[in-house]
Coordinates of C-alpha atoms in Angstrom, one line a residue:
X1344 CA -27.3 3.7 35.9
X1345 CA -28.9 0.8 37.8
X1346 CA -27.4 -2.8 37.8
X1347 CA -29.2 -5.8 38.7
X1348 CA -27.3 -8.6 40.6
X1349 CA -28.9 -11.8 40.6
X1350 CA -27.6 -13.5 43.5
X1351 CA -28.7 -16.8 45.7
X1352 CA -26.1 -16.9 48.6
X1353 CA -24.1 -12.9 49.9
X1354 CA -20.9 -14.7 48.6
X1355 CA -17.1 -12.6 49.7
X1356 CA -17.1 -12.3 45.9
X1357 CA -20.1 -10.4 46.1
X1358 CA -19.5 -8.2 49.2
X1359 CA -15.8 -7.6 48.9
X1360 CA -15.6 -7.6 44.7
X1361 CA -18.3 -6.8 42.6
X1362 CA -20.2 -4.7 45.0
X1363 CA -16.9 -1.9 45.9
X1364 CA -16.4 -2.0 42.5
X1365 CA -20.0 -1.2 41.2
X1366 CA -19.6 2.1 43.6
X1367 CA -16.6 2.7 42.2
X1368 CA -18.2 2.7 38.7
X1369 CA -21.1 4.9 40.3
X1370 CA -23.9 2.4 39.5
X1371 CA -26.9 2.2 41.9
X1372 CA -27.3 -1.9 42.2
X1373 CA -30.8 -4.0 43.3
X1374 CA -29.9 -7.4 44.0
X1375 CA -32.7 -10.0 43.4
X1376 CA -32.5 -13.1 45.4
X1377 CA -34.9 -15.4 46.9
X1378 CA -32.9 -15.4 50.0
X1379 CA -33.2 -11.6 51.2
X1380 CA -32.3 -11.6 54.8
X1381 CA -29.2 -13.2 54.3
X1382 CA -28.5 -10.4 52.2
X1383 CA -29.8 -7.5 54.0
X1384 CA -27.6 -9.0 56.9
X1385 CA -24.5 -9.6 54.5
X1386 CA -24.6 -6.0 53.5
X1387 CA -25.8 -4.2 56.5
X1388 CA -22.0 -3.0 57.8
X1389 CA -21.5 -2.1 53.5
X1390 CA -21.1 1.3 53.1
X1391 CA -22.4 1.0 49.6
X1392 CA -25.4 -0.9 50.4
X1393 CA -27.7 -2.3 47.9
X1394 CA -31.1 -2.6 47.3
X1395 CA -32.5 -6.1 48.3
X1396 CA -35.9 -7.4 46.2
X1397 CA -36.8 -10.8 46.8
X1398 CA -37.6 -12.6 43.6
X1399 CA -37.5 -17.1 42.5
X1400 CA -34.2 -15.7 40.3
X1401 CA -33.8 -19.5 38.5
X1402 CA -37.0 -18.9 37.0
X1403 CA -35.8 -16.7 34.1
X1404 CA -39.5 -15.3 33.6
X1405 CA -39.6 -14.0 37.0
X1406 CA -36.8 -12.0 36.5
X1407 CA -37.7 -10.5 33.6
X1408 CA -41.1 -9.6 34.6
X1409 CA -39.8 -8.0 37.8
X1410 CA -36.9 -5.9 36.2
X1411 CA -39.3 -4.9 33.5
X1412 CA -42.0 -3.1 36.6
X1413 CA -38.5 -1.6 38.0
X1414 CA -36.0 0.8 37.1
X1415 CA -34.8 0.6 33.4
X1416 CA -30.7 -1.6 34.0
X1417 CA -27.6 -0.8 32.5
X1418 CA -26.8 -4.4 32.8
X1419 CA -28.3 -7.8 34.4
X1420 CA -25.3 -9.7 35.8
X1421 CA -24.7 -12.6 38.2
X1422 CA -20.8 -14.5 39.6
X1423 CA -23.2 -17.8 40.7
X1424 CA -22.8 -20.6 38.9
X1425 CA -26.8 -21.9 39.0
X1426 CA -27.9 -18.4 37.4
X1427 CA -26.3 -17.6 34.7
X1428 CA -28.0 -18.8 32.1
X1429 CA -31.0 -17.0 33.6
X1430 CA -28.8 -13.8 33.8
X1431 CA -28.0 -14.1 30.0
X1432 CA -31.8 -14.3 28.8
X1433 CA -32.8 -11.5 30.9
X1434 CA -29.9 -9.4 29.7
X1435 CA -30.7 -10.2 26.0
X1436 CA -34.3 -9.4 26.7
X1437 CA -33.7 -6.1 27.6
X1438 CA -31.2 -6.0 25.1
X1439 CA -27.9 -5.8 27.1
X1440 CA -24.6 -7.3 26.5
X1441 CA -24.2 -10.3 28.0
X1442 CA -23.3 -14.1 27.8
X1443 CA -24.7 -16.4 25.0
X1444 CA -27.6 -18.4 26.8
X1445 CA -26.6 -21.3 25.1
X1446 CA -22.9 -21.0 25.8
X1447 CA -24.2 -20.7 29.8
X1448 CA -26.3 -23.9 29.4
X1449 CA -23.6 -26.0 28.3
X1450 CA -21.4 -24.6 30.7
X1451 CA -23.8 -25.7 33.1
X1452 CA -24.8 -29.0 32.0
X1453 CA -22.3 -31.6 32.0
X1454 CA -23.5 -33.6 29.9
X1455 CA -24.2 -30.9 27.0
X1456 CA -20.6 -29.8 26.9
X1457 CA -19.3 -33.3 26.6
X1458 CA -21.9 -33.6 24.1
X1459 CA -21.0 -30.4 22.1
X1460 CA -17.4 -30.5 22.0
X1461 CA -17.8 -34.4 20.8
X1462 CA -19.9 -32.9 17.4
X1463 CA -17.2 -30.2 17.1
X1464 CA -14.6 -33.1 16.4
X1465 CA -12.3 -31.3 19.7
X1466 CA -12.3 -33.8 22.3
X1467 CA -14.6 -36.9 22.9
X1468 CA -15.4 -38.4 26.2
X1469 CA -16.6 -40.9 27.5
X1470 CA -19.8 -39.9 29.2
X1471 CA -23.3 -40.9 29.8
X1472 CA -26.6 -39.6 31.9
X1473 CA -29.1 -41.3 34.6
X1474 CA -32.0 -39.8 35.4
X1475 CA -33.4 -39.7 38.6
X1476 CA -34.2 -43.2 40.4
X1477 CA -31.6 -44.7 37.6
X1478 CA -29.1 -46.5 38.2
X1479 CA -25.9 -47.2 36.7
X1480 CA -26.2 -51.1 36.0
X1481 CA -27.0 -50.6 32.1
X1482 CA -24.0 -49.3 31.7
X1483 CA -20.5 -50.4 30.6
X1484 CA -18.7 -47.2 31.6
X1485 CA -14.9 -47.4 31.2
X1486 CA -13.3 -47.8 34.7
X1487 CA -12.0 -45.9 36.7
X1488 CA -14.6 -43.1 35.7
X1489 CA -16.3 -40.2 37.6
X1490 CA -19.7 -39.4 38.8
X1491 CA -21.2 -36.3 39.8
X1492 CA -24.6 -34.3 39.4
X1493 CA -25.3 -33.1 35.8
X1494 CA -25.2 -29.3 36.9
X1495 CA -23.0 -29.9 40.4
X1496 CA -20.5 -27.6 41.5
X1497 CA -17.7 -26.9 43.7
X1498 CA -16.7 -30.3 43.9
X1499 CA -19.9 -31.8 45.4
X1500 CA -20.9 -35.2 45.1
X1501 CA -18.3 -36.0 42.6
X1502 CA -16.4 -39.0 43.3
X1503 CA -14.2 -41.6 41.5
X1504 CA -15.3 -45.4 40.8
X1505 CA -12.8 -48.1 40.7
X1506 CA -15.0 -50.5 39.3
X1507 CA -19.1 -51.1 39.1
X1508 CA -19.4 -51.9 42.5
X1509 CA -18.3 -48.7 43.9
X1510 CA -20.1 -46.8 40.9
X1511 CA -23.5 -48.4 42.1
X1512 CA -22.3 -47.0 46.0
X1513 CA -21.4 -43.7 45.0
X1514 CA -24.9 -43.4 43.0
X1515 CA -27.0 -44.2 45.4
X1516 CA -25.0 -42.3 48.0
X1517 CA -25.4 -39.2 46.2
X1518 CA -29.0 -40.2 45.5
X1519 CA -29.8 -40.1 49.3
X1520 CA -29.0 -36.4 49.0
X1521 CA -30.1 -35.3 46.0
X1522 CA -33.1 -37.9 45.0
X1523 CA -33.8 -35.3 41.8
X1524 CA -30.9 -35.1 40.2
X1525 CA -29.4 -36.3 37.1
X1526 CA -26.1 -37.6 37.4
X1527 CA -23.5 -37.8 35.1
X1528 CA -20.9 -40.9 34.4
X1529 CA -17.6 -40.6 32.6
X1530 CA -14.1 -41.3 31.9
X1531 CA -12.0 -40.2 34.5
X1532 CA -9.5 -37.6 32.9
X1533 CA -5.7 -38.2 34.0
X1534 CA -3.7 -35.4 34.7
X1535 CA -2.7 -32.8 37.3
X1536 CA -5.6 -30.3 37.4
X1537 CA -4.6 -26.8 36.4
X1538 CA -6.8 -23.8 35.5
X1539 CA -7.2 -20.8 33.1
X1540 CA -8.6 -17.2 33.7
X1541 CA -9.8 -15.2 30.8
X1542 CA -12.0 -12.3 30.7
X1543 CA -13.6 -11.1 27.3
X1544 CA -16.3 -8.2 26.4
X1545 CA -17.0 -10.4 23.3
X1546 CA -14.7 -9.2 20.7
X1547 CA -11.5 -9.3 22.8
X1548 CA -10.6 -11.8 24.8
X1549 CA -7.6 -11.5 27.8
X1550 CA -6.0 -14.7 29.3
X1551 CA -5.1 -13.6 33.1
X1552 CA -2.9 -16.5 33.8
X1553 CA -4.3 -19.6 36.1
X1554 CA -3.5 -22.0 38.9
X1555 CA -2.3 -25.5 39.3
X1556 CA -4.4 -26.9 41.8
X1557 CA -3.8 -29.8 44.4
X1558 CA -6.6 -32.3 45.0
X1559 CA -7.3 -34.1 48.1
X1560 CA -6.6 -37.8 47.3
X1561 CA -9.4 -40.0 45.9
X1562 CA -12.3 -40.6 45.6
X1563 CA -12.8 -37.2 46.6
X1564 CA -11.8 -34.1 44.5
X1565 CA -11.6 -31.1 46.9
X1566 CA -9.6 -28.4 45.9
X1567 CA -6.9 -27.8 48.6
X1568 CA -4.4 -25.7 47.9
X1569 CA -4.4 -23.7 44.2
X1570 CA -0.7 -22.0 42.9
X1571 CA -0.6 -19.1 41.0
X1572 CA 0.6 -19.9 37.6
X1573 CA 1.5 -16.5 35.5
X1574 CA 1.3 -18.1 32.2
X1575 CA 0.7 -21.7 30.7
X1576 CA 3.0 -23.3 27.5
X1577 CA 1.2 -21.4 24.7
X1578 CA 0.1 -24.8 22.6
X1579 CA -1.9 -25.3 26.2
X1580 CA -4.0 -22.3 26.0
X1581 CA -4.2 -22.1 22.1
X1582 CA -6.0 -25.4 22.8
X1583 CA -8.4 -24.2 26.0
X1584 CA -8.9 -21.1 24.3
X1585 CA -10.2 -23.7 20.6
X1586 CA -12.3 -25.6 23.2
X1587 CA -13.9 -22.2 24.5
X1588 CA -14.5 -20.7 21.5
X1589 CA -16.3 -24.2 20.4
X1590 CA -18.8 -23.9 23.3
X1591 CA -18.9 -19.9 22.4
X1592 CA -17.6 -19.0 25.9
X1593 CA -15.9 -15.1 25.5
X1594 CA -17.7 -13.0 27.3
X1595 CA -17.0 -11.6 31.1
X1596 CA -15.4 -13.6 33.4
X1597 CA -14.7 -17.6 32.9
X1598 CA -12.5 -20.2 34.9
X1599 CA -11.9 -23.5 32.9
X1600 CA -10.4 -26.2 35.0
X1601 CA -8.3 -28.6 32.4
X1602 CA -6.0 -31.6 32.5
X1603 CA -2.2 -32.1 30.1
X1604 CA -2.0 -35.2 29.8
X1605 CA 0.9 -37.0 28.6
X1606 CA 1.0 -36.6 25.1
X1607 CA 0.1 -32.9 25.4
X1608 CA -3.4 -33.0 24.9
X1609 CA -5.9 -30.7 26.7
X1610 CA -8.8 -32.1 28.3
X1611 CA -12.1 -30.1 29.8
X1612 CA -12.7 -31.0 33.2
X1613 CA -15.8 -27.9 33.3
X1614 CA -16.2 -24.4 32.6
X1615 CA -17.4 -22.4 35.3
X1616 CA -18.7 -19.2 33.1
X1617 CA -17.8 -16.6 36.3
X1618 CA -15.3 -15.6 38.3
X1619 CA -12.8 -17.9 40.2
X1620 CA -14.2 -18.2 43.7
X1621 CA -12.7 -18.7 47.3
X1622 CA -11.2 -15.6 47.6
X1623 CA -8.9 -16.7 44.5
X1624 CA -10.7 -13.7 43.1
X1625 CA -9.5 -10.9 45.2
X1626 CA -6.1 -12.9 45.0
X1627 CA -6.1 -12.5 41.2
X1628 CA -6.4 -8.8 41.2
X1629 CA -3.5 -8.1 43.6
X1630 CA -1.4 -10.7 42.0
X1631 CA -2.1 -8.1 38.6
X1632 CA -3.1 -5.1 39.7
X1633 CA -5.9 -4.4 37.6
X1634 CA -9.3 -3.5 38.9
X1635 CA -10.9 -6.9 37.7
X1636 CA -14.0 -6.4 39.1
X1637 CA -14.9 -3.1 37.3
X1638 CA -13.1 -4.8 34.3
X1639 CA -16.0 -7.4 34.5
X1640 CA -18.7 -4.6 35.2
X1641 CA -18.1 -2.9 32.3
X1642 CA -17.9 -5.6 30.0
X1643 CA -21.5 -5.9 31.0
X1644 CA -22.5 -2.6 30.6
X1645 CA -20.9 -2.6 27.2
X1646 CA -17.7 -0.7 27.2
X1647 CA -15.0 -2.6 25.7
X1648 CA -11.7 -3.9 27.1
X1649 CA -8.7 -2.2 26.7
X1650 CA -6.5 -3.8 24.3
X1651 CA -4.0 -4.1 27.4
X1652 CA -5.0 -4.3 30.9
X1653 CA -1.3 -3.5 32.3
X1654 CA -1.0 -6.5 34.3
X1655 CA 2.3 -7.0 36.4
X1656 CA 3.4 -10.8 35.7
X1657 CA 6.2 -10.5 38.3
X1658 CA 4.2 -11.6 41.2
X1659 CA 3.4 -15.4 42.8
X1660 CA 1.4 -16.7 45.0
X1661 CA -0.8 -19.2 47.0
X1662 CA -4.1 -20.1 48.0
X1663 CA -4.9 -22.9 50.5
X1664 CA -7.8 -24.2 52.6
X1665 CA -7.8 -25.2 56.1
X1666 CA -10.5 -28.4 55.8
X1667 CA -12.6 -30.0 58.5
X1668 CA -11.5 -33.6 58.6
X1669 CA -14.6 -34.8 61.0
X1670 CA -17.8 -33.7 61.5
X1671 CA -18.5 -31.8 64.5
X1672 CA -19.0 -28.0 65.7
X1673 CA -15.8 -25.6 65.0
X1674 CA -15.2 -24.5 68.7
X1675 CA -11.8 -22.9 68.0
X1676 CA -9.9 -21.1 65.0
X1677 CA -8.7 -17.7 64.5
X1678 CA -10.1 -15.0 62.9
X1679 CA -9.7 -12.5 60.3
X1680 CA -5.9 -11.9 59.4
X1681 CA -4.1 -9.2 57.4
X1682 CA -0.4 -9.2 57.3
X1683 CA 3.1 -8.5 55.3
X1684 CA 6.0 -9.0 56.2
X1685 CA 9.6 -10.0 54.0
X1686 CA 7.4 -8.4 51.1
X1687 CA 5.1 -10.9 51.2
X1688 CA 1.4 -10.0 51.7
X1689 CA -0.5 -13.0 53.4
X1690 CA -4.5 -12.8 54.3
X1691 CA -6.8 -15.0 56.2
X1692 CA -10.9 -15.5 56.0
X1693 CA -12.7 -17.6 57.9
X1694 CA -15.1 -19.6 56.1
X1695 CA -17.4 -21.3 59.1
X1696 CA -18.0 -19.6 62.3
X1697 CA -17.7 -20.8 65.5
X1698 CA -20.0 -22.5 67.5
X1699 CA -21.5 -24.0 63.8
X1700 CA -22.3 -28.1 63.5
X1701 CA -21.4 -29.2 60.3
X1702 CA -21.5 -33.1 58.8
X1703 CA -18.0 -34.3 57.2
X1704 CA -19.3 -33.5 53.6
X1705 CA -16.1 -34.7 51.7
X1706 CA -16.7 -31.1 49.4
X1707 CA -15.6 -27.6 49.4
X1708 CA -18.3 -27.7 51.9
X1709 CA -15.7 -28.8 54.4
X1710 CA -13.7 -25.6 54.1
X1711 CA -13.0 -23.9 57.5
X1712 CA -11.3 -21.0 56.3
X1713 CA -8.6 -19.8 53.4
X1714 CA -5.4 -18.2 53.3
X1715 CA -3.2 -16.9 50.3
X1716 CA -0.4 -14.9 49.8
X1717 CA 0.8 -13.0 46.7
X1718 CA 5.2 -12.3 46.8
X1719 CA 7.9 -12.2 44.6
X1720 CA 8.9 -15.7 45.1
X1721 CA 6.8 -18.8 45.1
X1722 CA 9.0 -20.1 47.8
X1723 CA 8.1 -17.1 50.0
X1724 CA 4.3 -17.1 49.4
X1725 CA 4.6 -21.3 49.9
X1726 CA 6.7 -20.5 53.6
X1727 CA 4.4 -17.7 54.5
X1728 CA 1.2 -19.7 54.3
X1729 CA 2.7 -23.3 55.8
X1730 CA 4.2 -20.7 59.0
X1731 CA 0.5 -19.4 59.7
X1732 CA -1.5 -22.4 59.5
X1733 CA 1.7 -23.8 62.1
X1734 CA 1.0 -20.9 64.4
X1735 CA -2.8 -21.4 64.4
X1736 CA -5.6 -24.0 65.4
X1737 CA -8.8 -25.2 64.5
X1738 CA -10.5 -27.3 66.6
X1739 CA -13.6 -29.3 65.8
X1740 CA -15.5 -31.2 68.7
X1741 CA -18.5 -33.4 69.1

């Protein structure tokens, strides 16, 4: 059985997840990409290494024609954000299961999920597009609110605006690096951010639990440090869970990123239709035990989900980033870092390697590496990671 991987950039996710797990399963896997020697080097030391075919994969037609001249798929699947709308045409092309294309696209566009969850009478924001060389002065946005590009992720170019001055120097900032993009105003939600992990084959739908995740302080949202939360109050995930099924989001893997604000309410920040990235992945399925990446496999080559996965819930644990606070070349920082001790398992990955010049992007982008521990006790997980990043340096010069 052969699966094709759409891919852009060899992400850990790829190379440590999905690709073990797809040998596990015994598929035979071509990753299309339009980046193929950073794959072929990614997966060189692999011992399962795939097939690399070059191929433009966010132009949907292209991947259909190509898979159609190859080897008949099991299943068409992709854990980047930018192709998975084009992952769930091609896989209903072929007739595969697979995500709705429509429930991808509004996942994807900003503005279409504010838009379709304001006509389905379950939350209504404030929110409102400009198109590229526009800028905000026809609007009367209420302050503070958020901009960020329409299909952004990861945090990029997302920033908060006090008032219509620095909403006019955030636009045209983030117009200096992306002059073709359409950016999206709107409300700023208030709340702590926290998250929810489900994972569904389209009839049955499991909630994995989620984090609570610390932001760096405005008008930047970087994700700094994300805490393992084993479940949420129940009247919170009834309501994520009505807000998903609105935007018919069910299928595979999904992390929804969501605000409680005061009076209970749940409010969509965005639905990333994938897997939970930054090694929070490979966290998740230690913290449960279950083989989550062949879990999400099969869902795509149509075998349904157990009716229970036989997840522990006994487990906590924490997942922080060591972030650049200049720009400048990394010339020191340690390296890759396996450990337990006190029962507490604790792992490091670098992110950037040494001798690499960066800018001070303000994003995930400024990420130098990640560590997270999985225990018994939050305290213990909380004391392992603060004792490593004390014991280690990074040191950025230039």
């Amino acid at each position: 059985m052969r699966l094709y991987l759409l891919a852009l950039n060899p992400t850990d996710s790829v190379t440590q997840g999905f690709l073990p797990a797809a040998a596990r399963l015994g598929l035979s896997v071509t990753v299309l990409t339009d980046s193929v020697a950073d794959h072929q080097r990614a997966y060189q030391e692999l011992e399962f290494a795939p097939e690399v075919v070059e191929c433009p994969v966010r132009d949907h037609w292209e991947v259909i024609s190509l898979i159609s001249r190859l080897d008949a798929p099991a299943a068409v699947f992709s854990n980047s954000d930018h192709l998975q709308t084009q992952t769930a045409l091609a896989a209903e092309y072929f007739g595969l299961p697979g995500k709705s294309w429509r429930a991808t696209l509004r996942a994807k566009n900003k503005a279409e999920l504010r838009r379709h969850l304001a006509l389905t009478g379950l939350d209504l924001v404030w929110s409102a597009e400009l198109a590229p060389g526009q800028g905000p002065a026809r609007l009367d946005p209420p302050f503070p609110c958020v901009v960020k590009p329409r299909e952004g992720v990861a945090s990029e170019d997302v920033a908060l605006a006090a008032d219509a001055e620095e909403l006019a120097l955030h636009c045209k900032e983030i117009r200096r690096r992306r002059p073709e993009a359409v950016l999206v105003v709107e409300e700023f939600l208030h709340g702590e951010l926290h998250t929810l992990e489900t994972l569904g084959d389209g009839e049955r739908r499991h909630v994995l639990g989620g984090f609570h995740t610390r932001l760096s302080p405005p008008p930047h949202f970087v994700e700094e440090v994300l805490t393992f939360v084993p479940a949420h109050p129940q009247a919170v995930t009834d309501q994520v869970l009505a807000q998903l099924d609105a935007l018919e989001v069910g299928f595979g893997a999904c992390h929804t990123e969501f605000v409680v604000q005061p009076d209970g309410r749940v409010r969509l920040i965005e639905v990333n239709y994938r897997a939970i990235g930054d090694q929070c992945d490979m966290m998740l399925a230690q913290i449960l035990a279950i083989p989550y990446f062949e879990l999400v496999l099969s869902a795509h080559l149509g075998h349904p989900l157990p009716a229970e996965l036989g997840a522990r819930t006994d487990r906590r644990a924490r997942n922080e980033v060591v972030c650049a606070d200049r720009a400048g070349t990394l010339t020191g920082a340690p390296g890759p870092s396996d450990q337990e001790h006190d029962g507490v398992r604790l792992a490091y990955r670098p992110l950037r390697p040494l001798g690499e010049h960066h800018e001070h992007y303000r994003t995930n982008r400024d990420y130098l590496g990640v560590i997270w521990a999985i225990g018994p006790d939050q305290a213990g997980v909380d004391r392992a990671v603060a004792e490593f990043i004390a014991a280690n340096r990074w040191e950025i010069t230039g």
